[in-house]
Coordinates of C-alpha atoms in Angstrom, one line a residue:
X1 CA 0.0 0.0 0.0
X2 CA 2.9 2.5 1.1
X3 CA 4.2 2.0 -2.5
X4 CA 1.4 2.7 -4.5
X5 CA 0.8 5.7 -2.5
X6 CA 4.4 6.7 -2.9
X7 CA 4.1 5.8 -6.6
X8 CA 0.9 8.0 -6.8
X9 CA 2.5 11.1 -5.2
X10 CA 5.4 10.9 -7.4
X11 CA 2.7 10.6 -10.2
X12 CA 1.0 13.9 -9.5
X13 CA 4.5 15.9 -9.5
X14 CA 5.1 14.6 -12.6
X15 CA 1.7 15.8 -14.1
X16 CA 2.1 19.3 -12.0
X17 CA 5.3 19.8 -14.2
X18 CA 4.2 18.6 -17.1
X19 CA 0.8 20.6 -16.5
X20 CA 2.5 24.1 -16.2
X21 CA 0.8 26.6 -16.7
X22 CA -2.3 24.8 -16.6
X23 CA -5.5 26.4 -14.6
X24 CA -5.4 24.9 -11.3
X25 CA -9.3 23.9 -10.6
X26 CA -11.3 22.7 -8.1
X27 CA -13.2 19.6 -7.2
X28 CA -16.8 20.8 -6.9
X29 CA -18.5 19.7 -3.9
X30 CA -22.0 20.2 -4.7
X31 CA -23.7 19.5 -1.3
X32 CA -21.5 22.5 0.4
X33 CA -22.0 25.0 -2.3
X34 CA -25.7 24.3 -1.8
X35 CA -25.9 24.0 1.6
X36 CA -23.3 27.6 1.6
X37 CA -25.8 29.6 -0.9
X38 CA -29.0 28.7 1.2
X39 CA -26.8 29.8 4.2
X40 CA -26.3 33.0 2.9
X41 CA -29.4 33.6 1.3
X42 CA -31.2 32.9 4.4
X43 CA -28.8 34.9 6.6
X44 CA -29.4 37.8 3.9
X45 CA -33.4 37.5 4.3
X46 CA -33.0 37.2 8.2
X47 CA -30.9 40.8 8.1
X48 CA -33.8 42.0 5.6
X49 CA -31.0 42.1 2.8
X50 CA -32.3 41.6 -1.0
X51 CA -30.5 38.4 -1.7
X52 CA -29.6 39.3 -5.5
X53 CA -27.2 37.4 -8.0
X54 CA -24.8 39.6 -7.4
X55 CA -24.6 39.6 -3.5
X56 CA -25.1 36.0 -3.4
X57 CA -22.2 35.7 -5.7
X58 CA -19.7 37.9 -4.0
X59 CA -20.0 36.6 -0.7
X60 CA -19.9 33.4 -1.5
X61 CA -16.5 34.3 -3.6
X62 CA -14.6 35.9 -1.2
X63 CA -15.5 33.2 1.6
X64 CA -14.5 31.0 -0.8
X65 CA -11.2 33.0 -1.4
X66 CA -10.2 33.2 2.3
X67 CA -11.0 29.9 2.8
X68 CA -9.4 28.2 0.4
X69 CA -5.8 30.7 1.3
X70 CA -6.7 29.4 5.0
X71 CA -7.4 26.0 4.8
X72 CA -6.5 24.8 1.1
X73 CA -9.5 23.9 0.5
X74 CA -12.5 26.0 -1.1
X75 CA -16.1 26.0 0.4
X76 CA -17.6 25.1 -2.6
X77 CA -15.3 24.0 -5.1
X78 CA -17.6 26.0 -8.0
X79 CA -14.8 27.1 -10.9
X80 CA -15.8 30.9 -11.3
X81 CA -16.3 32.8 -14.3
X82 CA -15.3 36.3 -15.2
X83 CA -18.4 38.2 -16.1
X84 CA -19.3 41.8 -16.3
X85 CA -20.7 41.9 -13.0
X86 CA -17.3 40.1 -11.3
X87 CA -17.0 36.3 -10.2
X88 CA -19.6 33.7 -10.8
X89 CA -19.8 30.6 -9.2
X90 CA -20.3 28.6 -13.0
X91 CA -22.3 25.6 -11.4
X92 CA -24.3 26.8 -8.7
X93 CA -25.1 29.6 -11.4
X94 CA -26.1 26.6 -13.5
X95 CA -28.5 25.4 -10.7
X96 CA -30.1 28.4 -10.3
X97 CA -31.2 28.8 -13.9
X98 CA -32.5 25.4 -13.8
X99 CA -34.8 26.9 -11.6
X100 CA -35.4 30.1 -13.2
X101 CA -36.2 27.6 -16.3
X102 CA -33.8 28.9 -18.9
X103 CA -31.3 26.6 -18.3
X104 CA -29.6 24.5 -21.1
X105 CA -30.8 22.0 -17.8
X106 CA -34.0 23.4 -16.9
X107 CA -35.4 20.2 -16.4
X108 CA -33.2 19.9 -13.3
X109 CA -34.7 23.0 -11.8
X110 CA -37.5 20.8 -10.2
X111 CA -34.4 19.1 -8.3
X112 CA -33.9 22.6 -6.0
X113 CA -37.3 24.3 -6.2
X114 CA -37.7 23.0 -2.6
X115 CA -34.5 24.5 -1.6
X116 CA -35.0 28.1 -3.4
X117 CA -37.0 30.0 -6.0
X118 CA -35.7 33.0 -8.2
X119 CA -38.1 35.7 -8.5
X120 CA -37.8 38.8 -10.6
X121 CA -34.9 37.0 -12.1
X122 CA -32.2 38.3 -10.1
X123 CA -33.5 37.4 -6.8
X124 CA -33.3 34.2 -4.7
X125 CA -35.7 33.0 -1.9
X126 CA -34.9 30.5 0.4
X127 CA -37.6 27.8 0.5
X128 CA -35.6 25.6 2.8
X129 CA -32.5 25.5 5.4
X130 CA -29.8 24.2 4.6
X131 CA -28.2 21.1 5.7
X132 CA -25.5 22.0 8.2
X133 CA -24.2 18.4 8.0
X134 CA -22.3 19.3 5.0
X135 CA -20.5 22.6 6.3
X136 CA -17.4 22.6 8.4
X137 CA -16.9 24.8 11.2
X138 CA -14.5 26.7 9.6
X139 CA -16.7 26.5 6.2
X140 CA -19.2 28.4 8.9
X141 CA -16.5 31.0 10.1
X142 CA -15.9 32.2 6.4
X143 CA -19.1 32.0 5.6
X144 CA -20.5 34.4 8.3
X145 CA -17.2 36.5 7.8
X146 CA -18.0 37.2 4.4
X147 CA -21.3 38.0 5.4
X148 CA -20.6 40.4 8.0
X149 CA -18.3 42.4 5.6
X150 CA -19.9 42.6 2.3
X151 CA -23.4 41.8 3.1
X152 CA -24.4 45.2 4.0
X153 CA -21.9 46.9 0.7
X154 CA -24.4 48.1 -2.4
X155 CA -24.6 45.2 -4.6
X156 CA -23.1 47.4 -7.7
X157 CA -20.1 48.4 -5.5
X158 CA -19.5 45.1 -4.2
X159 CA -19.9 43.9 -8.1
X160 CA -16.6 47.2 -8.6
X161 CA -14.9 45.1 -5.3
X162 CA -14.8 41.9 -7.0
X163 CA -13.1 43.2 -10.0
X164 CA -9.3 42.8 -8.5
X165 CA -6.4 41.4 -10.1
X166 CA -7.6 37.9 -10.8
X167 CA -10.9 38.8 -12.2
X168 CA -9.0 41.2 -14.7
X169 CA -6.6 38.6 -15.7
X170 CA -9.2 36.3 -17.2
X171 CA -11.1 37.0 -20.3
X172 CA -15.1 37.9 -20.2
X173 CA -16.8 34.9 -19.7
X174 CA -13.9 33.0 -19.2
X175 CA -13.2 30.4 -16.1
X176 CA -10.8 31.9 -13.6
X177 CA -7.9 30.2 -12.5
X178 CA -8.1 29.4 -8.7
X179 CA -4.5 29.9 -8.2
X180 CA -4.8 33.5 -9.2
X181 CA -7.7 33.9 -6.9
X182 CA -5.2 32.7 -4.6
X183 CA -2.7 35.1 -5.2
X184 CA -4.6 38.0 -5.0
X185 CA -5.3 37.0 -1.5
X186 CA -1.6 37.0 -0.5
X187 CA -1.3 33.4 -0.6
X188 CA 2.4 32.7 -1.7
X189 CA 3.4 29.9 -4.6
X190 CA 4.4 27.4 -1.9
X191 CA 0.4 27.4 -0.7
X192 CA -0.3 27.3 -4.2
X193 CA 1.7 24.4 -5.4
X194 CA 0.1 22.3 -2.0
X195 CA -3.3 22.8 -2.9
X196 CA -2.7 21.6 -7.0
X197 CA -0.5 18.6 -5.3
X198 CA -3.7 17.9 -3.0
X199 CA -5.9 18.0 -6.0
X200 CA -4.0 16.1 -8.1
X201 CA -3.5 13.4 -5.2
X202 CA -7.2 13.4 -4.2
X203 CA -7.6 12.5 -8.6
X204 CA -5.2 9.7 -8.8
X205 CA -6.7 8.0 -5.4
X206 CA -10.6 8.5 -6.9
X207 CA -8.9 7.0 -10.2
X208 CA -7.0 4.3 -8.2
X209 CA -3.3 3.0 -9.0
X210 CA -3.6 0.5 -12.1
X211 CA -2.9 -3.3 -11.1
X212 CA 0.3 -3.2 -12.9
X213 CA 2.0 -0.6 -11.0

């Protein structure tokens, strides 16, 4: 066993340096980044806060950010997008038009409708709470950290506060590359090359060591 895991870390060097300078992204963890939204979108109602695309969005990006410099490990693992409006989280952005129903996977809308609704097309309601079970305590602490500093920020400056160096470094419309999100949080390279040798480990042990090695 010790060998295949030694021959499984050497592996994911190997691919790091061959991979250079591929976009490091995340693993998506799709229970967290729903169970994360309807946090935040029911913290946002419970403060009397519109909870719009945009501040949805933002908060759950730079909890994301801060966590993921902090821990290693992002909240949700959503890949986000460089649109006009500043990071998206691309899957849970996915989800929610499913609900809206103009989604290339509208059908799947019926999937979440018990969890949330979008009215007035921007805006999401909480139908549900969300299932704490699949949110660390420190998933929590960044979570309501984020909260607490950009809940109560006008969503169209918050939208002008997302726009930093790793939003502007990726074309519109475009998937942003989590180790510049990284970096523009102060985390250094040596953080940056743990978390892709984490990913890339976590890959090759869901893909398993083949028999002949």
């Amino acid at each position: 066993m010790l060998k295949k895991i030694e021959l499984i870390l050497w592996r994911t060097k190997h691919v790091i340096n061959q991979s250079i300078p591929t976009m490091l992204q995340l693993k998506f963890r799709k229970q967290a980044a729903l169970a994360a939204m309807l946090f935040v979108v029911n913290e946002l109602s419970r403060r009397s806060i519109r909870a719009d695309f945009i501040k949805v969005f933002k908060i759950l990006y730079f909890a994301d950010q801060a966590h993921l410099v902090k821990y290693g490990r992002s909240i949700t693992g959503d890949t986000y997008v460089a649109m006009d409006f500043g990071p998206v989280p691309s899957q849970l952005y996915d989800m929610i038009k499913a609900v809206r129903g103009d989604s290339f996977f509208h059908e799947e809308g019926s999937k979440y409708k018990d969890m949330f609704t979008v009215e007035n097309r921007y805006e999401i309601k909480p139908q549900d709470v969300p299932n704490m079970d699949n949110l660390s305590a420190t998933d929590l602490r960044e979570l309501e950290a984020s909260l607490n500093s950009y809940a109560p920020i006008d969503s169209i400056i918050l939208s002008q506060q997302s726009h930093g160096p790793a939003w502007s470094q990726t074309d519109k419309d475009r998937y942003m590359d989590a180790a510049n999100i990284m970096r523009e949080a102060g985390a250094n390279e040596d953080m940056i090359n743990h978390v892709s040798e984490m990913i890339s480990l976590e890959k090759a042990l869901n893909d398993g060591v083949p028999a002949s090695c």
